[in-house]
Short mmCIF file of C-alpha atoms and ligand atoms in Angstrom, two decimals:
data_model
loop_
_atom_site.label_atom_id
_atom_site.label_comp_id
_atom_site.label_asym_id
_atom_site.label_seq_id
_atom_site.Cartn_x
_atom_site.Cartn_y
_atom_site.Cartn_z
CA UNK A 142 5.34 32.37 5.74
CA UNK A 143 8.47 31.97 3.90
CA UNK A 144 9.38 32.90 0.65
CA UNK A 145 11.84 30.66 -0.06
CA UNK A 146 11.03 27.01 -2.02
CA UNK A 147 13.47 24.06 -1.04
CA UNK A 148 13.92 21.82 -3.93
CA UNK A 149 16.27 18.95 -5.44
CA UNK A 150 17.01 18.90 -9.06
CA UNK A 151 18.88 16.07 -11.45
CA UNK A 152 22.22 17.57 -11.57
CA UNK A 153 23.63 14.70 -14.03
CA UNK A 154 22.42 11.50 -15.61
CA UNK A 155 23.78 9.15 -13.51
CA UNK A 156 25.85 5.65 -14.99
CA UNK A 157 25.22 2.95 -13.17
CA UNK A 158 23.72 3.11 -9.28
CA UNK A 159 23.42 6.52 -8.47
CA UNK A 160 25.42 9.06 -6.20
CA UNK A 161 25.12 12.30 -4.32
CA UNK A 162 26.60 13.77 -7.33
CA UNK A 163 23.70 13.20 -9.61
CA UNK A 164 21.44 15.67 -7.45
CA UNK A 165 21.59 19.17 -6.31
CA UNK A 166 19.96 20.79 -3.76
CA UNK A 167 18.76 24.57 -4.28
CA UNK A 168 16.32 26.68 -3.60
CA UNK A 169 13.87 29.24 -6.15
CA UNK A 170 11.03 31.77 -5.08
CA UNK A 171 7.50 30.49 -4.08
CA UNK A 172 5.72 30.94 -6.88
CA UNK A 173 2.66 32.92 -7.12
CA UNK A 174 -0.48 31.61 -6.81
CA UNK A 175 -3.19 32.34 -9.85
CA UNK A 176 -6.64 32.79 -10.66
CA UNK A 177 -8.07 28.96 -10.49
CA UNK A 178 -4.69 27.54 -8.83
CA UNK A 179 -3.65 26.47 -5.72
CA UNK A 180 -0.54 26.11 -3.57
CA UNK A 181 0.42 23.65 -1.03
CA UNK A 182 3.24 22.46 1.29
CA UNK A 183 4.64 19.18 0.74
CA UNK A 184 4.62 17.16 3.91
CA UNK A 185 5.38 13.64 2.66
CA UNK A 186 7.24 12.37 -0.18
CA UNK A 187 6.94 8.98 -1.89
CA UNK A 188 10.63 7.87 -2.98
CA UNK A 189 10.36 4.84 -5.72
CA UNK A 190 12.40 2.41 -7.82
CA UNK A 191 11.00 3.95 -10.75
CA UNK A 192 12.77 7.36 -10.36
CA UNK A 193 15.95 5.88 -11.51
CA UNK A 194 14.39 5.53 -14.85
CA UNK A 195 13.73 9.34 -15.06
CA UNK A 196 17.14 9.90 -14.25
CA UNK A 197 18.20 8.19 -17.25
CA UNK A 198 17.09 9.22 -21.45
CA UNK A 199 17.33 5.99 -22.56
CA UNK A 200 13.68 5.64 -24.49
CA UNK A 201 10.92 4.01 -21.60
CA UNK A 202 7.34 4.47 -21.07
CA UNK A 203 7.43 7.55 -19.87
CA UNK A 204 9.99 10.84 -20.39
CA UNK A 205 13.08 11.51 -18.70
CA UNK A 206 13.27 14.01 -16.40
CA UNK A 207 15.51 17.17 -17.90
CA UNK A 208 19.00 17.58 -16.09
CA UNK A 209 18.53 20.58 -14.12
CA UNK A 210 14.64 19.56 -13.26
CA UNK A 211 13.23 18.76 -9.79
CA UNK A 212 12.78 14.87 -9.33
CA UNK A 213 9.61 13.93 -9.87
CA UNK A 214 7.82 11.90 -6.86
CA UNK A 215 4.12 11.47 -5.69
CA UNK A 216 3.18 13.70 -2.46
CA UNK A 217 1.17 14.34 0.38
CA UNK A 218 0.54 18.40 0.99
CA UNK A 219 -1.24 20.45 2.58
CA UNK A 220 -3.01 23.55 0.86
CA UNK A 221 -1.64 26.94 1.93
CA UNK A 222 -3.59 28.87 -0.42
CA UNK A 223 -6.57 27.95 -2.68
CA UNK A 224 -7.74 30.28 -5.79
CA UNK A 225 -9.69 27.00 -6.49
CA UNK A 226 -13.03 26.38 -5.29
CA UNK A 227 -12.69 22.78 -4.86
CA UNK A 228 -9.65 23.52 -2.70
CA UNK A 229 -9.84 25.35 1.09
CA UNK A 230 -6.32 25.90 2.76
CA UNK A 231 -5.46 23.47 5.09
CA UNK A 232 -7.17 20.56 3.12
CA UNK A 233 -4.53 17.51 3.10
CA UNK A 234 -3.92 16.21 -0.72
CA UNK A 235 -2.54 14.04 -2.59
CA UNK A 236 -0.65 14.87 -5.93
CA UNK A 237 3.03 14.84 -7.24
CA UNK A 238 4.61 17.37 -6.58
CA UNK A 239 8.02 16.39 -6.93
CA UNK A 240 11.01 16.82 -4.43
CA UNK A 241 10.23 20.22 -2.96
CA UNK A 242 8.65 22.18 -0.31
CA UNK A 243 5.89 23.62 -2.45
CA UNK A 244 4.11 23.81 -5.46
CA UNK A 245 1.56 25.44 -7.43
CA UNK A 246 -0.89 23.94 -10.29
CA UNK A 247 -4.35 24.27 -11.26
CA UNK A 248 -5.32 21.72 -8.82
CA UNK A 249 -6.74 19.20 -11.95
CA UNK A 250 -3.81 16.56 -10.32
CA UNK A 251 -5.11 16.53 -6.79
CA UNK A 252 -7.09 14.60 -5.02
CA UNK A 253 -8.22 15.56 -1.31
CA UNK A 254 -7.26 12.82 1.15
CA UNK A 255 -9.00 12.34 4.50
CA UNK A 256 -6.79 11.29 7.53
CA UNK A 257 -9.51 10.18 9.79
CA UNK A 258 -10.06 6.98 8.41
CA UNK A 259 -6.83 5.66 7.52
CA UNK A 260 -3.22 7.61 7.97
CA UNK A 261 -2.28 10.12 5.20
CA UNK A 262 1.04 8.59 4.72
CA UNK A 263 -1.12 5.51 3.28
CA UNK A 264 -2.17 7.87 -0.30
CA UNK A 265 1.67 7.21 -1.38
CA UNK A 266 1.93 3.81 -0.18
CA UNK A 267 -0.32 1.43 0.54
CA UNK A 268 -3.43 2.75 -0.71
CA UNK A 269 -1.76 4.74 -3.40
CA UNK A 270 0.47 3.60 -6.11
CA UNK A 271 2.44 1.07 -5.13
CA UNK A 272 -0.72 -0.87 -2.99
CA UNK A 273 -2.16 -0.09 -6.67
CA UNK A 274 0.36 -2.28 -8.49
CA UNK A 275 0.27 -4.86 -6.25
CA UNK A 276 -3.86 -4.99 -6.38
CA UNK A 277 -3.87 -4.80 -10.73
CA UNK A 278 -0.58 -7.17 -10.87
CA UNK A 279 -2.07 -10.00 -8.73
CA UNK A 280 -5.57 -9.83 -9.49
CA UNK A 281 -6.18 -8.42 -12.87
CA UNK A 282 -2.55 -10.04 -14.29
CA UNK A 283 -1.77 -12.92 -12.03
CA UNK A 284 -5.50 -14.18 -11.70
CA UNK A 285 -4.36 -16.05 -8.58
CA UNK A 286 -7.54 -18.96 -7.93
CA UNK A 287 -7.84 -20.11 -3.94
CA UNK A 288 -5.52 -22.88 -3.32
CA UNK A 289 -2.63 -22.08 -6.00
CA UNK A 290 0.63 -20.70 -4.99
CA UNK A 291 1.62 -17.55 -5.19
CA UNK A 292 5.54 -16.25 -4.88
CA UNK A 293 6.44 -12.41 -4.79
CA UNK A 294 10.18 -11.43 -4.68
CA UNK A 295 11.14 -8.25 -2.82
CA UNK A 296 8.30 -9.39 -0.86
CA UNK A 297 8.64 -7.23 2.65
CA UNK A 298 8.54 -3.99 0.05
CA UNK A 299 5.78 -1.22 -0.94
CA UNK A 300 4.72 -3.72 -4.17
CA UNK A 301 5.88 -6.84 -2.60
CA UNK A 302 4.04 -6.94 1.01
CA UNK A 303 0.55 -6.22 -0.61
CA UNK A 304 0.80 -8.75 -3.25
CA UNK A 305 1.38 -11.67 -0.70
CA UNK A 306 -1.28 -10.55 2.11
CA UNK A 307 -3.84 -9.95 -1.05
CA UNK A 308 -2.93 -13.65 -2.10
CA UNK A 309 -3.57 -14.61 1.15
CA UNK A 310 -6.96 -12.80 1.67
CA UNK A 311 -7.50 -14.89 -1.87
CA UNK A 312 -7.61 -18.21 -0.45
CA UNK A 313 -3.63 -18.74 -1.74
CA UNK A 314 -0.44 -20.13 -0.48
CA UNK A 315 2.25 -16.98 -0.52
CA UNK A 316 5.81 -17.04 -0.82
CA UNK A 317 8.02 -14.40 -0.30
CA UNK A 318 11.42 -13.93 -1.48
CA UNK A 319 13.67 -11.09 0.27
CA UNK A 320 17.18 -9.94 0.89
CA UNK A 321 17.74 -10.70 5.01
CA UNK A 322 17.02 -12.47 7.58
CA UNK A 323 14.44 -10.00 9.45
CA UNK A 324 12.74 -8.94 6.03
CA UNK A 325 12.26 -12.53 6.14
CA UNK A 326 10.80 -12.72 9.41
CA UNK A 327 8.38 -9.85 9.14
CA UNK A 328 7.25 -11.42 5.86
CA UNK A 329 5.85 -14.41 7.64
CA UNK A 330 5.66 -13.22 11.44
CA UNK A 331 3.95 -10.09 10.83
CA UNK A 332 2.19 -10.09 7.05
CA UNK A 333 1.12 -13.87 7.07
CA UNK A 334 3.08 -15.51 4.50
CA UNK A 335 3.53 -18.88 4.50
CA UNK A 336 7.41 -19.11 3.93
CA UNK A 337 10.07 -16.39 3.05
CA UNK A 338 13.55 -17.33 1.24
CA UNK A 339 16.48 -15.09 2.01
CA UNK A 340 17.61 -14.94 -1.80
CA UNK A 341 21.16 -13.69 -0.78
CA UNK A 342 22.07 -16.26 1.50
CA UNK A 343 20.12 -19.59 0.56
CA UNK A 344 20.33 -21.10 -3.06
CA UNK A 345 17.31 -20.08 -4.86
CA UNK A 346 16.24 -22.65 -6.86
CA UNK A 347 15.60 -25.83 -4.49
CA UNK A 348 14.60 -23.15 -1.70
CA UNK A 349 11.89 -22.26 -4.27
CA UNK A 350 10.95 -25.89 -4.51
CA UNK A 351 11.24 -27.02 -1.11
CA UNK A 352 8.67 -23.82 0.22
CA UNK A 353 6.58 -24.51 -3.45
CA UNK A 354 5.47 -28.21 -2.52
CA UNK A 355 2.71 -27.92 -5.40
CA UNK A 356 5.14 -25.67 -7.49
CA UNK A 357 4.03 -21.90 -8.51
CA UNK A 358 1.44 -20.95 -10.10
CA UNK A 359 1.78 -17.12 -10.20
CA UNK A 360 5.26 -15.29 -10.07
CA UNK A 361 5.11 -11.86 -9.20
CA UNK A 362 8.31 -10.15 -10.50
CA UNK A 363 9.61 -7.10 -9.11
CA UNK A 364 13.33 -7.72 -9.37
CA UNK A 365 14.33 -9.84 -12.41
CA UNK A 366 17.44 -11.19 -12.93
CA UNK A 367 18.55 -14.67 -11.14
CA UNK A 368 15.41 -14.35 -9.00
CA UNK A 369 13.70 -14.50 -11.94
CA UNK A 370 15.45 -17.21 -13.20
CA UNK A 371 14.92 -19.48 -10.77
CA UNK A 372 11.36 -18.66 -10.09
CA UNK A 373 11.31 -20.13 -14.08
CA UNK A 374 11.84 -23.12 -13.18
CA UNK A 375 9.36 -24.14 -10.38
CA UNK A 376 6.45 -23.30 -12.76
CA UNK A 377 3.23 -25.03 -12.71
CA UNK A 378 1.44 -25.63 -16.23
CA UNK A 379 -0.30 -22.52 -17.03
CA UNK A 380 1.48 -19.95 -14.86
CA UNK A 381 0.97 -16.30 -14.96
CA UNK A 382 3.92 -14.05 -14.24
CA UNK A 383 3.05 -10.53 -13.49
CA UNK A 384 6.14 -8.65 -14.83
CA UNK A 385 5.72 -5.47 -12.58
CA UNK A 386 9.57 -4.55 -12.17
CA UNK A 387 13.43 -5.64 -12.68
CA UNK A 388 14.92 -3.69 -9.71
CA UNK A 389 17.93 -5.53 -9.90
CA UNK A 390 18.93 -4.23 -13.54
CA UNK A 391 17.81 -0.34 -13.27
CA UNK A 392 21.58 0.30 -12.83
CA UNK A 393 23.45 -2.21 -15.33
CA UNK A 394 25.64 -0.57 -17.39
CA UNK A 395 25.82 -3.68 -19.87
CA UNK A 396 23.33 -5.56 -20.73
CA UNK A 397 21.91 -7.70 -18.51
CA UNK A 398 20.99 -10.47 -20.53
CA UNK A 399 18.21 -12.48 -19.55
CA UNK A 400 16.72 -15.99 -18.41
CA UNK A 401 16.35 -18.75 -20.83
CA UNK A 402 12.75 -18.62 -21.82
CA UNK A 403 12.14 -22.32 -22.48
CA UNK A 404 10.02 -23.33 -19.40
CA UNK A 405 7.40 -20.19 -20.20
CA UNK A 406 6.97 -22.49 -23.67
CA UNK A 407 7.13 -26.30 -21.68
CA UNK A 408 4.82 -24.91 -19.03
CA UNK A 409 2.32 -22.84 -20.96
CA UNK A 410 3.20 -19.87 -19.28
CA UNK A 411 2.33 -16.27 -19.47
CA UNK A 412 4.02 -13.23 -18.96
CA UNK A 413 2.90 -9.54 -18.84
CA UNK A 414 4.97 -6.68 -18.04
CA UNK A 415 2.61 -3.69 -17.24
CA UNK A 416 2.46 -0.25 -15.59
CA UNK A 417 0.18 0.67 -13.12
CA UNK A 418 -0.36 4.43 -15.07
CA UNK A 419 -2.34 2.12 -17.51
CA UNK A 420 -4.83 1.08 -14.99
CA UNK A 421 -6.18 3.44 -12.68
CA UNK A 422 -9.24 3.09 -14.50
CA UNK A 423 -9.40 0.45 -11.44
CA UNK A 424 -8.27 2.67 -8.94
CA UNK A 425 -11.82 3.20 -7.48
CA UNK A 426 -12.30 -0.78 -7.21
CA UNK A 427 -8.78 -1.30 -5.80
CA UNK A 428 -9.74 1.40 -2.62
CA UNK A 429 -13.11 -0.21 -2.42
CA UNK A 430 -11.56 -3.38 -1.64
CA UNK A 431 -8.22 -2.33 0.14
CA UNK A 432 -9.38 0.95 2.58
CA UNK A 433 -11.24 -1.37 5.07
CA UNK A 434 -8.83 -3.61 4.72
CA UNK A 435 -6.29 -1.57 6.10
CA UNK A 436 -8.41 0.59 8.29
CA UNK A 437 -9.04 -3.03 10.05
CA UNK A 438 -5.55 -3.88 10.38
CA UNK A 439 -6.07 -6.95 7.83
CA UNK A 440 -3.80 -5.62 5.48
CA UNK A 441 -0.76 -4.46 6.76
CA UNK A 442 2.10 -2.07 5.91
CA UNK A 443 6.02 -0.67 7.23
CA UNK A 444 6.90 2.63 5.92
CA UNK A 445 10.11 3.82 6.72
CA UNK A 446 10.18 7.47 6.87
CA UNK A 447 13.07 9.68 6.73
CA UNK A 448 13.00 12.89 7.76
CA UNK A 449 14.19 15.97 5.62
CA UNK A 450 14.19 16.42 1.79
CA UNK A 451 18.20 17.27 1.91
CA UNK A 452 17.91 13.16 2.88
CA UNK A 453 15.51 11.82 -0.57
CA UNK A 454 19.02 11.09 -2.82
CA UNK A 455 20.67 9.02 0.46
CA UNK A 456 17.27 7.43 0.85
CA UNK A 457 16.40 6.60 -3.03
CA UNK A 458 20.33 5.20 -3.38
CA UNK A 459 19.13 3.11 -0.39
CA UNK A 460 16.32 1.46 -2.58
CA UNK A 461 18.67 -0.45 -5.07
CA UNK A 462 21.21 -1.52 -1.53
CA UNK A 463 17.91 -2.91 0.08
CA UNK A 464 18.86 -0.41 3.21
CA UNK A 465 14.85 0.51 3.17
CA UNK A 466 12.54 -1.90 4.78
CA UNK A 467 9.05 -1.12 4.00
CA UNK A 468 7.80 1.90 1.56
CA UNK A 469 10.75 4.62 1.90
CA UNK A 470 9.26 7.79 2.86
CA UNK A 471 10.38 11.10 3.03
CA UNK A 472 9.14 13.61 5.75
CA UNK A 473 9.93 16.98 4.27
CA UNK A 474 7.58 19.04 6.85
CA UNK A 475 5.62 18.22 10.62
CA UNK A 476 2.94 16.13 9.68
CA UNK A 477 -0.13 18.36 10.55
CA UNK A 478 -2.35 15.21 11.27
CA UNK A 479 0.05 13.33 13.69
CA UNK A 480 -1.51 12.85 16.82
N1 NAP B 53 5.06 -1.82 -13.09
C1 NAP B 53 4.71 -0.80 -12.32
O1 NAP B 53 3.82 -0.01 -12.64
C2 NAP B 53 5.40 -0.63 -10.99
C3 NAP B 53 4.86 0.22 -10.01
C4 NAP B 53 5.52 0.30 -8.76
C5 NAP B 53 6.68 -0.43 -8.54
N2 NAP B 53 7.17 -1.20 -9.54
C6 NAP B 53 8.38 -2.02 -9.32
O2 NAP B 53 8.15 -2.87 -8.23
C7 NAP B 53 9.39 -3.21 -7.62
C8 NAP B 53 9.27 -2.99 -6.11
O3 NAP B 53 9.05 -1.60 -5.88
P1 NAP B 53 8.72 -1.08 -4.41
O4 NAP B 53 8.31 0.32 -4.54
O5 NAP B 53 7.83 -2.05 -3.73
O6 NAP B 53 10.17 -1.10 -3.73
P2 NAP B 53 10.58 -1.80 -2.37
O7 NAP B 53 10.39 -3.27 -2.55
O8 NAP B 53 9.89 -1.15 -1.23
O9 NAP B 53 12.12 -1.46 -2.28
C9 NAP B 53 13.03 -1.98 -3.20
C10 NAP B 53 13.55 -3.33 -2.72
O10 NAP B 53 14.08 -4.04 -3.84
C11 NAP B 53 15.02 -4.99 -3.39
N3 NAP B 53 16.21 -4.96 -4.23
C12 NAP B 53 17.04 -3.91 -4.42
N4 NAP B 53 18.04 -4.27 -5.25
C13 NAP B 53 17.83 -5.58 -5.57
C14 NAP B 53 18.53 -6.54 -6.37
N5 NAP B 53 19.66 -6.18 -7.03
N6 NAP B 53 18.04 -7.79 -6.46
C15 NAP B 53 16.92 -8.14 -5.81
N7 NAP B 53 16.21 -7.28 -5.02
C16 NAP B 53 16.66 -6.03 -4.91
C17 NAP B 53 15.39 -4.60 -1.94
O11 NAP B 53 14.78 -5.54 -1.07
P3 NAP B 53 15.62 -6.82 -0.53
O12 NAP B 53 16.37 -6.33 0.67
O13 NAP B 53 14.54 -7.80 -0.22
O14 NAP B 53 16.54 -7.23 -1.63
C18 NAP B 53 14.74 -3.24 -1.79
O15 NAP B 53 14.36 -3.00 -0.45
C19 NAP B 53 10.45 -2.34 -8.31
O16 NAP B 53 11.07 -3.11 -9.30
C20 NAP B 53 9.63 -1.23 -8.94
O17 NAP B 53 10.27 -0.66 -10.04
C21 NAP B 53 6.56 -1.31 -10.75
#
């Protein structure tokens, strides 16, 4: 077995979107394993939006990671070596381990996934924490009733896809919003929407109207910004706006500014930013109801998986240019599993 641990570090706080430049790649010794701990081999990695955030110290809701420190990420390993009891090598788990080949912990931030039911890519997608925010956002924030209208921007994405095919399964009308035409396609072909709007090439606004006959009753926010803005003004009385993310800002280097809250006050609307840390007090309910689900094929999901951890900073930069379609991946070792 090798000796040698492959990992990728913040180099500098990047300003505005990121570059190469901001990471390094490197390599330390495999650290040895202890009484009670247990090492494992990374085989997939989860790249997010989110991870911008750590790159940055401006104050958030959770802390920065140091310049200098491996980037953060949730994982799919497989145990090597297990001074745990609960933990036999060559178990397949589910933890985050950050952008590297290995690592080595007490175990306490593991879970043991089981890749005969569903595949173990799923435990960082899907049916891990980005099917997560979609399941707490809709149902828990959004409170979407059977026949109202739902509309979820970056809809063919990790959050977005979910949120519309769980509306659906609801009893509600879904709208997507996306960035091309074949994200808009595979929004409606393949997950079951009822309409898609290509936000970069049609204007938003009477788009929004024209596929909202009965207007919108929940708004599921993952980009902010002009989406946001026009999805503001297609409200229904009493509308619910899940504020799960504001992709479109996470590099401004001015502020932003924001949309002219008036119609939240005309229409009685609500909205609720939240984090999906805060709520995996729900995570048992959310895999009751979403495992068979996908395991039946009713709730479907793209991944798009690169291969290599030398290609996470190409593939994270990709995020915030759209170039991922589905939830971005990274294949860092053979996938033990794959048949
Ligand atoms: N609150 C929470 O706890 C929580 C948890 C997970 C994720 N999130 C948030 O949820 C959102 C979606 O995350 P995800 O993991 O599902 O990512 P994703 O949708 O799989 O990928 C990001 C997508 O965002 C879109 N995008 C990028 N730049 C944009 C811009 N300037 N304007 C509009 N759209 C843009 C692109 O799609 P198009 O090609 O369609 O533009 C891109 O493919 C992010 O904002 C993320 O931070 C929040």
């Amino acid at each position: 077995m090798t000796t040698k641990n492959r990992q990728i570090r913040l180099a500098a706080r990047p300003q505005g979107k990121p570059t190469a430049e901001a990471f390094s790649l490197g390599e330390s010794a495999l650290p040895p394993v202890g009484d009670g701990e247990v090492l494992r081999r990374t085989i997939y990695l989860s790249l997010d939006p989110y991870m911008r955030g750590r790159m940055s110290d401006a104050p958030s809701y959770a802390a920065p990671v140091a310049v200098g420190g491996v980037m953060c990420g949730h994982t799919v390993s497989q145990v090597v070596e297990s001074k745990n009891p609960a933990f036999r090598a060559g178990d397949i788990v589910a933890g985050y381990d950050g952008w590297q080949d290995y690592h080595v912990s007490n175990g306490k931030d593991l879970r043991v996934i089981d890749g005969k039911v569903v595949p173990i890519t799923t435990a960082i997608g899907v049916l891990g924490m980005t099917g997560m925010t979609a399941f707490v956002g809709l149902l828990d924030i959004g409170q979407p009733k059977a026949g109202e209208t739902v509309v979820v921007s970056a809809a063919s994405g990790a959050v977005g896809g979910v949120v519309g095919q769980l509306a659906k399964i609801h009893g509600c009308r879904a709208v997507g919003i996306a960035g091309s035409p074949d994200k808009c396609r595979y929004v409606v072909d393949e997950l079951g929407f009822d309409a898609c709007i290509n936000y970069k090439s049609d204007e938003l606004a009477p788009a929004l109207a024209a596929a909202c006959p009965s207007g919108v009753d929940v708004y599921f926010d993952n980009v902010g910004g002009a989406v946001l803005t026009a999805a503001l003004r297609v409200l229904n009385r009493g509308a619910r706006i899940p504020l799960c993310g504001l992709i479109s800002e996470y590099n401004a280097t001015s502020n932003p500014g924001g949309p002219n809250l008036r119609p939240l006050l005309v229409h009685r609307a609500m909205i609720k930013g939240f984090i999906v840390s805060d709520h995996y007090d729900r995570f048992p309910a959310f895999l009751k109801e979403c495992v068979p689900l996908v395991a039946s094929g009713r709730l479907k999901y793209r991944e798009d998986i690169v291969d290599g951890l030398e290609q996470a900073p190409s593939a994270l930069i990709g995020l915030f240019e759209g170039r991922n379609f589905g939830k971005m991946i990274v294949r860092v070792a053979p996938d033990p599993t794959a048949t």
